[in-house]
Coordinates of C-alpha atoms and ligand atoms in Angstrom, one line a residue:
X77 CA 0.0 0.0 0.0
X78 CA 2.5 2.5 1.4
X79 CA 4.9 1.9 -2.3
X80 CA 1.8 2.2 -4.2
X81 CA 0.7 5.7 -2.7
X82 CA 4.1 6.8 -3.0
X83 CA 4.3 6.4 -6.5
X84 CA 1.4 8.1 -6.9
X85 CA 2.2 11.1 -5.2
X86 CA 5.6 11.6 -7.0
X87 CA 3.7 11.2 -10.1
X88 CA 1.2 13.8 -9.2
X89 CA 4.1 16.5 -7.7
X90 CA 5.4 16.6 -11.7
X91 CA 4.6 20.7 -11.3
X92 CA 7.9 21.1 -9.7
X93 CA 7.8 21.2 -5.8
X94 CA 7.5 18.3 -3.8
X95 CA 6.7 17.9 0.1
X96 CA 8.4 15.4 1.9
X97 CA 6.7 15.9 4.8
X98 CA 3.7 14.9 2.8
X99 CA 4.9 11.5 2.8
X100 CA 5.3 11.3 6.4
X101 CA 2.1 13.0 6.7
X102 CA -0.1 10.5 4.6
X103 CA 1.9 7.9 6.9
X104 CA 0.1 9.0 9.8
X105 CA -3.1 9.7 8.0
X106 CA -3.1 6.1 7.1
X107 CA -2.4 5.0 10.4
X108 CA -5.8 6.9 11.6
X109 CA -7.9 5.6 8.2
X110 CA -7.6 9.0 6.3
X111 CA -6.0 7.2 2.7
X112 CA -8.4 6.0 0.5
X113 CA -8.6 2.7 -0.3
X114 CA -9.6 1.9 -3.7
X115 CA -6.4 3.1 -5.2
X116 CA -4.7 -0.6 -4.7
X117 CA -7.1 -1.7 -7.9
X118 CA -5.8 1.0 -10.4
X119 CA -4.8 -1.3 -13.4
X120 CA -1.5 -0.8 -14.9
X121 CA -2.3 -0.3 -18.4
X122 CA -0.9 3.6 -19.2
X123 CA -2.9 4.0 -22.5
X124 CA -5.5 6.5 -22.0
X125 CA -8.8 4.9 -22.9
X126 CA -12.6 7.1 -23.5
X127 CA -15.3 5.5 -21.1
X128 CA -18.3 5.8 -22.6
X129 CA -20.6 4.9 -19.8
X130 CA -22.5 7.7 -18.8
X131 CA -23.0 8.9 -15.3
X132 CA -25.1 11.4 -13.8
X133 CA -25.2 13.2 -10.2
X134 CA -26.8 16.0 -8.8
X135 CA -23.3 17.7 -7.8
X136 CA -19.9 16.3 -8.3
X137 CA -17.6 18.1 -5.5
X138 CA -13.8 18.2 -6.8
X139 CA -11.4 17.9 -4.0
X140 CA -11.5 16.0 -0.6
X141 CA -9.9 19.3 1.9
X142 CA -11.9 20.6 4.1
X143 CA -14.2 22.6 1.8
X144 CA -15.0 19.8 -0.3
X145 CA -15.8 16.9 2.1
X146 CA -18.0 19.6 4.1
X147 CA -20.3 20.7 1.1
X148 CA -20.6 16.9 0.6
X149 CA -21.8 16.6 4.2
X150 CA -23.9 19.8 4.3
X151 CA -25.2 18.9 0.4
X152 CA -26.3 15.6 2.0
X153 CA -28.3 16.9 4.9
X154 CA -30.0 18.7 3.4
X155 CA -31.3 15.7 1.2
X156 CA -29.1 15.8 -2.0
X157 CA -28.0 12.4 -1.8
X158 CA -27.0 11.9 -5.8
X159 CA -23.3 13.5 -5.2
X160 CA -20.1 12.0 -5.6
X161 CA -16.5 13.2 -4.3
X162 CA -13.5 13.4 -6.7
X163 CA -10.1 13.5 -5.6
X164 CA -6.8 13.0 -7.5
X165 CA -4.6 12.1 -5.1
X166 CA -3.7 8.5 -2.9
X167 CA -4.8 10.6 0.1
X168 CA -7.9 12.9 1.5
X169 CA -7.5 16.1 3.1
X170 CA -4.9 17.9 0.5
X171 CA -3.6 21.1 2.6
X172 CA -6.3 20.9 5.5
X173 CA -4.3 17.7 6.6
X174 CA -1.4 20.1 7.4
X175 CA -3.5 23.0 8.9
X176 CA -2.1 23.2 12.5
X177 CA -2.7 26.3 14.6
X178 CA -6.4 26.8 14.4
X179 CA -9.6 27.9 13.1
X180 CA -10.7 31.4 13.8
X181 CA -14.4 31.9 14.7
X182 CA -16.0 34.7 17.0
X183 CA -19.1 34.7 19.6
X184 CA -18.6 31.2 19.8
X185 CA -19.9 29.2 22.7
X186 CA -16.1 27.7 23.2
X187 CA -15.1 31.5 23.8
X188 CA -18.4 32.0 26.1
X189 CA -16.9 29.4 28.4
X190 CA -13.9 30.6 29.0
X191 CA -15.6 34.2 28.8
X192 CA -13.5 35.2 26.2
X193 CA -15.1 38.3 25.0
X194 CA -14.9 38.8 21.5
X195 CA -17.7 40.0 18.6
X196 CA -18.3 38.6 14.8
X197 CA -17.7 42.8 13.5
X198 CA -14.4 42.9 15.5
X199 CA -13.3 39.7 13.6
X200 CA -13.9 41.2 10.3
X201 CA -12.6 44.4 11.0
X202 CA -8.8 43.0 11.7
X203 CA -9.7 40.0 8.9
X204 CA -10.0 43.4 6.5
X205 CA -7.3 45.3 8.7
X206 CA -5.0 42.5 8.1
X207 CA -5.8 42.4 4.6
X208 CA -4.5 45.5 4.4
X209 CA -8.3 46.8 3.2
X210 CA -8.2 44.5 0.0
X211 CA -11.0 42.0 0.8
X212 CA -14.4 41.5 -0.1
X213 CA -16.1 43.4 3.1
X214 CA -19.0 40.7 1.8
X215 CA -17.3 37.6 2.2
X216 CA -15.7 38.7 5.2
X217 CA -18.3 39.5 6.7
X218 CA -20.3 36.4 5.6
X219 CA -17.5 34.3 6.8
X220 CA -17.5 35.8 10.5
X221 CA -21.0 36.2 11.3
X222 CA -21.0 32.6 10.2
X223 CA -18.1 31.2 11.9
X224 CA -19.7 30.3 15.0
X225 CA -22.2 28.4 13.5
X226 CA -19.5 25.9 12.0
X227 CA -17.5 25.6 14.9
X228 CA -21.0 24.2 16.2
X229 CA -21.8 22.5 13.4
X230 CA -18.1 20.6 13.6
X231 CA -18.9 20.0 17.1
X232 CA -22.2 18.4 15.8
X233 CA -19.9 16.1 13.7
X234 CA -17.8 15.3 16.5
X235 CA -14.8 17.5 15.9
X236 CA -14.5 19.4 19.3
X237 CA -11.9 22.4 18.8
X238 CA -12.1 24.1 22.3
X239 CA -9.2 24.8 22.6
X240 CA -8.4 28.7 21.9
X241 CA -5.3 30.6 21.0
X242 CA -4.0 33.6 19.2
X243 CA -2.8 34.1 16.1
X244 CA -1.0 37.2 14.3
X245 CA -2.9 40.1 13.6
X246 CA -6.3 39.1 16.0
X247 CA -6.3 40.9 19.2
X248 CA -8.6 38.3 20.8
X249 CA -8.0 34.7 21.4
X250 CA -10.7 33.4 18.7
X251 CA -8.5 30.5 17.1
X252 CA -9.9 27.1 17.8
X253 CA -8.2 23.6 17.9
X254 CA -8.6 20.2 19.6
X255 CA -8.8 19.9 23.0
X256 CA -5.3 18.8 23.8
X257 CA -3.8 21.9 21.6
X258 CA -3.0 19.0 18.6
X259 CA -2.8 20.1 15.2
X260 CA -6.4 20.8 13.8
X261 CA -5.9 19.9 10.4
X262 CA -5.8 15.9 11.9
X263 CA -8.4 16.1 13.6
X264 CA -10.6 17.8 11.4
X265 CA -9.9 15.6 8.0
X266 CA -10.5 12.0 10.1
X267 CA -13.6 13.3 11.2
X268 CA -15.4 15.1 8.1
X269 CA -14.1 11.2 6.3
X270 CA -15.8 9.9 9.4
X271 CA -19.2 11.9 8.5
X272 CA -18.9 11.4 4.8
X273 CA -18.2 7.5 5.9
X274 CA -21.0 7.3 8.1
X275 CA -23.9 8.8 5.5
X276 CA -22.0 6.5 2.8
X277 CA -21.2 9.3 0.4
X278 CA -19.2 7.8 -2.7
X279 CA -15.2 9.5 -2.7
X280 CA -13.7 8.5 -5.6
X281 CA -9.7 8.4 -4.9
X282 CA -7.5 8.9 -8.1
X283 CA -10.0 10.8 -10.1
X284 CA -8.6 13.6 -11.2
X285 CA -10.9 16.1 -12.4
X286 CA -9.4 17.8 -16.1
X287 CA -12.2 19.8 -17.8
X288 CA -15.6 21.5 -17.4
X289 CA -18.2 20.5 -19.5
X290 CA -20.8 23.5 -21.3
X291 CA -24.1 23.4 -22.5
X292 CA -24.5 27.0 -23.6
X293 CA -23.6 29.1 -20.5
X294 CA -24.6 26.3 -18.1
X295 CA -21.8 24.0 -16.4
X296 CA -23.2 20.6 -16.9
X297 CA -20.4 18.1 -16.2
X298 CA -17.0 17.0 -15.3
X299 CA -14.8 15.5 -17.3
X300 CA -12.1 12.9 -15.5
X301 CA -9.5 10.7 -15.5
X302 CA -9.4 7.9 -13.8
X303 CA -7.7 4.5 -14.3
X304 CA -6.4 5.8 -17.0
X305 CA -9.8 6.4 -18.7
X306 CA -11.5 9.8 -19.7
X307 CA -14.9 10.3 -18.7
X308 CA -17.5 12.8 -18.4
X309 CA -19.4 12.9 -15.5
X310 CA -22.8 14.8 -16.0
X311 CA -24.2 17.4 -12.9
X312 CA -26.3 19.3 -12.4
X313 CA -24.1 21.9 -10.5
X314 CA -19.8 21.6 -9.9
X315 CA -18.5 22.4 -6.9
X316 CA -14.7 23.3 -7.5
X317 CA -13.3 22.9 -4.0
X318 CA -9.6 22.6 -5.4
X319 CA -7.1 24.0 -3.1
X320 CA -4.6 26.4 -4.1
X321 CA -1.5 26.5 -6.2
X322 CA 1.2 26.6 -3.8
X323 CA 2.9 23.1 -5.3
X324 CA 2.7 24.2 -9.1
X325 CA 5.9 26.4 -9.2
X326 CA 5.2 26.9 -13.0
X327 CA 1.8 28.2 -11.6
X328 CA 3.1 30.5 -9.2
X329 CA 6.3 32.1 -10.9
X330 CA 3.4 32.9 -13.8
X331 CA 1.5 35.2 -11.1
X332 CA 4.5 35.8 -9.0
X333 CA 8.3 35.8 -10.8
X334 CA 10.0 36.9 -7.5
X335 CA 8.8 33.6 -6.1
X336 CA 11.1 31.7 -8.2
X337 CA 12.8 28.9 -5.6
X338 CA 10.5 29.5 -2.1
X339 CA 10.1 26.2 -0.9
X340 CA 6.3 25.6 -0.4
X341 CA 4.9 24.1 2.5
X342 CA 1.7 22.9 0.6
X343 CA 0.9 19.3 -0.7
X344 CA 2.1 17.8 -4.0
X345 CA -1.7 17.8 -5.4
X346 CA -2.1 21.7 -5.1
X347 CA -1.5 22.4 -8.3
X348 CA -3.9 25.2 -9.2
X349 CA -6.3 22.8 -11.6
X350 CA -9.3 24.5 -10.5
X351 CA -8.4 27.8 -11.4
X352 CA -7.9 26.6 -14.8
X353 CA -10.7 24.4 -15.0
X354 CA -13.0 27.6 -14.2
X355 CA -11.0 29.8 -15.5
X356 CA -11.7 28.2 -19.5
X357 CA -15.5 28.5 -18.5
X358 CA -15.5 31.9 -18.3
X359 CA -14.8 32.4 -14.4
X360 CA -13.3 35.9 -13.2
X361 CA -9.9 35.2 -11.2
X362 CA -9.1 37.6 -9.2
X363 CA -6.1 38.8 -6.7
X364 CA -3.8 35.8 -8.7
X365 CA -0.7 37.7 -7.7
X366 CA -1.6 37.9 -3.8
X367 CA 0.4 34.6 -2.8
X368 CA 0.7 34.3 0.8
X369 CA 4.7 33.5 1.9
X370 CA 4.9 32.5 5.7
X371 CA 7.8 33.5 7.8
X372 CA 8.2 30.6 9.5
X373 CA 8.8 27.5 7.3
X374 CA 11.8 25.4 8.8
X375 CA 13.6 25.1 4.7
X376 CA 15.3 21.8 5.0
X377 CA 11.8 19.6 5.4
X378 CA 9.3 22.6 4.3
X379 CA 8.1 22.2 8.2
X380 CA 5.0 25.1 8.6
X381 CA 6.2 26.3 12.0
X382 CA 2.8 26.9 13.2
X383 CA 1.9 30.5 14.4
X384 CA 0.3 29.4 17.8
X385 CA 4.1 28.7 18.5
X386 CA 4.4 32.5 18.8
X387 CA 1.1 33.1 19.8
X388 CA 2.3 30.8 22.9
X389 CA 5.4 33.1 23.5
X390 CA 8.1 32.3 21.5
X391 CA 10.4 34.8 19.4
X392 CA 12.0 36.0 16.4
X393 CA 16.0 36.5 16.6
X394 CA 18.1 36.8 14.0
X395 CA 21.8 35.4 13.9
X396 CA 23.0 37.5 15.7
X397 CA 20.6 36.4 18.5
X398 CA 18.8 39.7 18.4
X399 CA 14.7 40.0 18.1
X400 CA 14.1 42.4 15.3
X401 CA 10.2 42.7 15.1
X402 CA 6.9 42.3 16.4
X403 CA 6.9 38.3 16.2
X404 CA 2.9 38.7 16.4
X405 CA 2.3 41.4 13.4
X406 CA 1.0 39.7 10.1
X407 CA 2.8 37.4 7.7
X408 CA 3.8 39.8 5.3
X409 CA 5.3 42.3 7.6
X410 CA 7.1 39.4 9.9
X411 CA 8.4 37.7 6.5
X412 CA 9.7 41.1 5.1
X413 CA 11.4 41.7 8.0
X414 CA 13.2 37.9 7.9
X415 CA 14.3 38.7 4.8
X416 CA 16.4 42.0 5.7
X417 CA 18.3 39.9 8.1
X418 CA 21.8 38.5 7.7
X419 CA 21.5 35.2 5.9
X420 CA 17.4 36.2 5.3
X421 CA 16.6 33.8 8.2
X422 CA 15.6 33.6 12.0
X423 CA 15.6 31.2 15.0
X424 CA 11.9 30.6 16.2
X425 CA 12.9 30.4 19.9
X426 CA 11.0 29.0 23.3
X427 CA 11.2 27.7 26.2
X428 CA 9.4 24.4 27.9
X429 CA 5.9 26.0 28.2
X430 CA 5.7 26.7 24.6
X431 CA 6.9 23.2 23.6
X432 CA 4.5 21.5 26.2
X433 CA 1.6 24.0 25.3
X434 CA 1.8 23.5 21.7
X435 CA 1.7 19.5 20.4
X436 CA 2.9 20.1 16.8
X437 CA 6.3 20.7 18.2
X438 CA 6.4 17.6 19.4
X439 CA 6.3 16.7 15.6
X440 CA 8.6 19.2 14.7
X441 CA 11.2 17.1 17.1
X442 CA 10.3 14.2 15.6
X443 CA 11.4 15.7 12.4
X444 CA 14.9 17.1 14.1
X445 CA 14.3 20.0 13.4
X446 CA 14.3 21.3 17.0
X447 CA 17.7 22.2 18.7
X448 CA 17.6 21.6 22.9
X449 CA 19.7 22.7 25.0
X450 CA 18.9 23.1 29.1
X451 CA 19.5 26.8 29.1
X452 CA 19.6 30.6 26.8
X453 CA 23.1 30.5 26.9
X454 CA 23.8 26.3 25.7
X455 CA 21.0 26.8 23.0
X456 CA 23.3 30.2 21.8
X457 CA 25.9 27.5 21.2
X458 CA 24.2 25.3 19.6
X459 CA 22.4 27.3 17.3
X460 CA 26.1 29.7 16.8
X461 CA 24.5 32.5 17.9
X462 CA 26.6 35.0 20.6
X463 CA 25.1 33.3 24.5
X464 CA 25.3 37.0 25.7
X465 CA 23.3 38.5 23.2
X466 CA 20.7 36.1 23.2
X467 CA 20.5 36.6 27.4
X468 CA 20.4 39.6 26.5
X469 CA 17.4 39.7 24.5
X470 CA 15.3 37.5 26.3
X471 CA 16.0 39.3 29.6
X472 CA 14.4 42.6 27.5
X473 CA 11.6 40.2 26.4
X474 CA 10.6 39.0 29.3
X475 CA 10.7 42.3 31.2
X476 CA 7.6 43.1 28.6
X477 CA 5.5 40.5 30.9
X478 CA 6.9 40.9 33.8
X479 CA 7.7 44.7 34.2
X480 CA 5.3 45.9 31.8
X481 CA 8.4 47.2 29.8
X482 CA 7.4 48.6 26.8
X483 CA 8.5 46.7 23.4
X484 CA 10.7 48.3 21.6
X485 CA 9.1 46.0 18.2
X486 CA 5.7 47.2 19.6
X487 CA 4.8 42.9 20.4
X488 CA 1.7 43.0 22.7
X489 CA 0.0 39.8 21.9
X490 CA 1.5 36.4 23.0
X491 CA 4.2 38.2 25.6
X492 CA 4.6 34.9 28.0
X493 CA 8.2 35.3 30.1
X494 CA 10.4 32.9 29.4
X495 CA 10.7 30.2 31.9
X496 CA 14.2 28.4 33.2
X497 CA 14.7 24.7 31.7
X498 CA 14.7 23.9 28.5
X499 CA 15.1 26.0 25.7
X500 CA 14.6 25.2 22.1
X501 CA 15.4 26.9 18.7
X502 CA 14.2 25.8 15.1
X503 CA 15.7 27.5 12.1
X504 CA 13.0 29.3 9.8
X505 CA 12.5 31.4 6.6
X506 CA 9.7 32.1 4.6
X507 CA 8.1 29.9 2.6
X508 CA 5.2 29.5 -0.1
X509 CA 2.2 28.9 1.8
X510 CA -1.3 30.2 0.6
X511 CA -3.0 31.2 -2.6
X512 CA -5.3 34.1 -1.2
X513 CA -6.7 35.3 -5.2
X514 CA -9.1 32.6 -6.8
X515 CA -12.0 32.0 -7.7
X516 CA -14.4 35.0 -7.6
X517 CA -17.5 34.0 -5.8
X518 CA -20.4 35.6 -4.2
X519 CA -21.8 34.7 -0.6
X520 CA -24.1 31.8 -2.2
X521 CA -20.7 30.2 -3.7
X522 CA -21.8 31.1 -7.2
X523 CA -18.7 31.4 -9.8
X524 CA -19.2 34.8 -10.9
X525 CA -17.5 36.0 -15.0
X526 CA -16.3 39.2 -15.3
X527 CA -19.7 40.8 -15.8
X528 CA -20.5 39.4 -11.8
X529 CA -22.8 37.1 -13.3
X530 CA -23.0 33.6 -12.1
X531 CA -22.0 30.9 -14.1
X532 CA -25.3 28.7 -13.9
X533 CA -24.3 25.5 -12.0
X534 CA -20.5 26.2 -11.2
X535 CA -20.0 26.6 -7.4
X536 CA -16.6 27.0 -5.8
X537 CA -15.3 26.6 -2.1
X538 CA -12.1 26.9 0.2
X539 CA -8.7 28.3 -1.5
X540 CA -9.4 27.9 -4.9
X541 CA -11.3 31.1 -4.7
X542 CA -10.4 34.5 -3.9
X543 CA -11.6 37.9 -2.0
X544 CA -11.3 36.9 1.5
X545 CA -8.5 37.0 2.3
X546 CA -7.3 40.4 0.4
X547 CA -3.7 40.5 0.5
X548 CA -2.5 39.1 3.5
X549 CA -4.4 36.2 5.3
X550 CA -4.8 36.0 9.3
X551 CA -3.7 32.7 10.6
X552 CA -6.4 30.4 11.2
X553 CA -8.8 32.5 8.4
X554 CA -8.2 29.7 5.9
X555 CA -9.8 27.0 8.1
X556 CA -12.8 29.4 8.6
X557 CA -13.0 29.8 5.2
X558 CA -13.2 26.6 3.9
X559 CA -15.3 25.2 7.3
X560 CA -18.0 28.0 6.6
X561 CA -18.3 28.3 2.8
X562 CA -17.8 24.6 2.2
X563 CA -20.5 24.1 4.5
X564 CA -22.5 26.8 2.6
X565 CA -21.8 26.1 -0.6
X566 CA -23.2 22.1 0.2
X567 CA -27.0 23.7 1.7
X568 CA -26.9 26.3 -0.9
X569 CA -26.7 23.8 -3.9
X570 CA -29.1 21.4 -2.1
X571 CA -31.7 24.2 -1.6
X572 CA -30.9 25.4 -5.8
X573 CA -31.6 21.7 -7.0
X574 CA -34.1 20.7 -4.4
Ligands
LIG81 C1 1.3 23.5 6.4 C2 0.1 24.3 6.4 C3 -0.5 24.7 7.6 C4 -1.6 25.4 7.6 N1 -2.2 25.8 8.8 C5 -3.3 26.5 8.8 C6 -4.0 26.8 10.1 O1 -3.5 26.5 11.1 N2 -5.1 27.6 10.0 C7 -5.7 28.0 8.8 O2 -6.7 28.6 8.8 N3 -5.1 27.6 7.6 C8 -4.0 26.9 7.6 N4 -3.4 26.5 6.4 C9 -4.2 26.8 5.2 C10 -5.3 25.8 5.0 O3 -4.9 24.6 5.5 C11 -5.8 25.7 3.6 O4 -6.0 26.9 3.0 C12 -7.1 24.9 3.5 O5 -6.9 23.7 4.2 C13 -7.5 24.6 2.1 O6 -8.6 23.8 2.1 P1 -9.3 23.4 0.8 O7 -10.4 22.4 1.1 O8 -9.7 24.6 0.1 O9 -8.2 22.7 -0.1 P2 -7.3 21.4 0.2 O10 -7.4 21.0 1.6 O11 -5.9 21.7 -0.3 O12 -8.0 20.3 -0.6 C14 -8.1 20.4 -2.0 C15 -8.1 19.0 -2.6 O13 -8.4 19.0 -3.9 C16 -7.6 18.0 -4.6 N5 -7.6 18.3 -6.0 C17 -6.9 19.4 -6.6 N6 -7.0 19.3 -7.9 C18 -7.9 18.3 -8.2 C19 -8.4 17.8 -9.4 N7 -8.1 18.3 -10.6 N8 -9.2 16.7 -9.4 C20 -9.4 16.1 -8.2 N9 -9.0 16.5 -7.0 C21 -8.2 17.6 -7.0 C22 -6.3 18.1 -3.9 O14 -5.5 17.0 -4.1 C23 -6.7 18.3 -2.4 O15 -6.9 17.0 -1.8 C24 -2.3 25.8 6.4 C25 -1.8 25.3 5.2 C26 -0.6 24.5 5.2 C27 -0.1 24.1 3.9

């Protein structure tokens, strides 16, 4: 099985970039049921062949992430049953798998709890703040007031995510993820397959989706390949729930030439097809060029070094084992800043609290990635950085919580003193990690031309489309995204075809 999906995957990363950390990923997934498991009967014959048998559905959803597998749940509640789940690679979840601080939702009853005040207009207003004032005020808005509800609605499912943090550029703890602070993209993937699983909803592993099908201006089928046969599957309405581009370097350098040789921290299958696919319909893309790069991707294994790290108090220094910004600003202002250091790098620094408080970095260890040492001063030495510089700046640091010191990088989010013990460093630079443009949709999901007309029966969900986002994307916003609009997009196509 394992040599199987492996091939499989290195065929699919052809665009260019490869993960490795995919392949340890889907290891995992496999051990908790994620892989599909029809891929084993794939014949071997490489001709492509035209399968004439016709099929029909109500909707065909392309793409198992987390926007795709929750329109198939949501679609299916609401009593479209006819639907059918396409995904190209070995494995579910695409990117979601790897989602790991959170998922940001306001006024939810998680944050009522632990009487965490917070308010769905506030959440907009630093989604579009942080977007520098470049999203759809629509969407966001659509996305907030709605985020609540999903968080319940997972929680309906089974996927508690009670546990709240902070990510850069929110002011209020409002970013969810299991209960024992685990990465949420593994919890959330097992239990949406779980759902879809439970009300038997076909997925269709392998299948990769290639081109719309027209009737006049109407979308009215896939067409897909799968053991090595063309087909065209007939629907009434397309949901495009593709994932981004981040793994098609062709793709990106297209939209973004100074992007030429980031390492990319997404999965070998997000190669952009949707926005093609819609794209030759007559779809409006918009914002291509906004191309999220994250500061903190360790380069060696493309390891994300989740933001709830620094949410949970750790720094920024540079190799000279000085901090040089707000850790907690957004990603394009902490990556900008990385990259006028010497070498273009930092150390992502912490102490035992962080490392205890945050379970992906006991992954990241796993990985060795992580440097330990049992004080400031060893961990200087081990990471070659000068031992009284780097006492140095955590003693300022931690004067920020303890004195109430002003910071001279203006951090006041996540400022949690350094304790003694342990210390640990992991070496980061930015990375290629999210496709904000897309897909340009309205708050029903409808694929919209350039007129901001609807393409009848083309729907589209998660990062394959653009405007919420703007130009910078909040950590944890994605898993909002794709949790309330693929959830959306599910009841709205039910309700259109019921
Ligand atoms: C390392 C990492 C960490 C992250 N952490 C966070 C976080 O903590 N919080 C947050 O909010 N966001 C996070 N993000 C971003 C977030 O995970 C993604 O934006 C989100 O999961 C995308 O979900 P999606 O359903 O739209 O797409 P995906 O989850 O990428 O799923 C798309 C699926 O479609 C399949 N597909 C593509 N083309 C075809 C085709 N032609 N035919 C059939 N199938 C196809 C893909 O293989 C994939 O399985 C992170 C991203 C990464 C890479």
């Amino acid at each position: 099985m394992t040599t199987k999906m492996n091939e499989s995957i290195s065929k699919k990363s052809s665009a260019g970039v490869s993960r490795r950390s995919f392949l340890a990923g889907v290891g995992a997934l496999g051990a908790l049921g994620v892989l599909g498991g029809l891929s084993g009967c794939a014949p071997q014959n490489t001709q492509e062949e035209a399968d004439d048998a016709a099929e029909s559905y109500d909707a065909v959803i392309v793409g198992t992430g987390g926007a795709g597998l929750s329109a198939a749940i949501a679609a299916y509640d609401k009593g479209l049953t006819n639907i059918v789940v396409l995904e190209k690679m070995s494995a579910y979840g695409g990117n979601t798998n790897f989602s790991s601080s959170g998922m940001n939702a306001s006024e939810t009853m998680f944050q009522a709890d632990q009487n965490i005040e917070d308010s769905n207009d506030l959440f907009a207003q630093e989604t579009l703040d942080g977007g520098h004032n470049t999203g759809d005020p629509e969407l966001v808005a659509f996305m907030c007031d709605n985020s609540a509800g999903a968080i319940e609605w997972l929680d309906d499912l089974g996927i508690t995510l009670d546990n709240i943090t902070l990510t850069g550029g929110m002011s209020v703890h409002r970013c969810h993820r299991p209960t024992d602070g685990s990465a949420v993209g593994l919890t959330l993937v097992p239990g949406l397959v779980a759902a879809i699983n439970n009300r038997n909803i076909p997925i269709r592993m392998d299948c990769e989706a290639t081109e719309l099908v027209k009737d006049g201006d109407a979308v009215t089928g896939i067409v897909v390949k799968e053991n090595n046969k063309t087909k065209t599957l007939n629907a009434r309405a397309v949901i495009l729930a593709t994932g981004g581009m981040g793994a098609n370097q062709e793709m990106v350098t297209k939209y973004r030439p100074d992007l030429a040789g980031y390492v990319t921290t997404n999965q070998p299958g997000a190669t952009g097809d949707g926005y093609t696919m819609a794209e030759n319909v007559g779809a409006e893309l918009i914002q291509m060029d906004q191309i999220q790069i994250h500061p903190t991707v360790e380069q060696e294994t493309s390891t994300l070094v989740a933001e709830g790290v620094r949410g949970g108090g750790a720094i920024l220094v540079n190799a000279d084992g000085n901090r040089f910004f707000d850790e907690m600003s957004t990603r394009d202002k902490v990556s900008a800043a990385e990259l006028e250091q010497p070498g273009s790098f930092a150390w992502c620094v912490f102490d035992q609290q962080v490392y205890d408080n945050n379970k992906a970095i006991a992954k990241y260890d796993s990985a060795g990635i992580v440097k330990q040492a049992s004080d400031i001063a060893s961990l200087a030495e081990a990471i070659e950085v000068d031992p009284a510089a780097l006492q140095s700046t955590v003693a300022a640091y931690n004067a920020i919580t303890t004195d109430g010191a002003t910071d001279e990088f203006g951090r006041t989010e996540g400022c949690i003193a350094f304790a003694d013990g342990n210390m640990y460093a992991i070496k980061v630079a930015p990375g290629i990690h999210h496709a904000m443009g897309g897909i340009r949709i309205n708050v029903k999901n409808e694929a919209l031309d350039e007129n901001g007309n609807p393409i009848p029966g083309l729907y589209a969900a998660g990062e394959v489309t653009g405007g919420i986002h703007g130009n910078n994307r909040i950590g944890g916003n994605a898993v909002c995204d794709i949790e309330v609009f693929g959830k959306n997009v599910g009841e709205v196509v039910a309700e259109a075809l019921s």
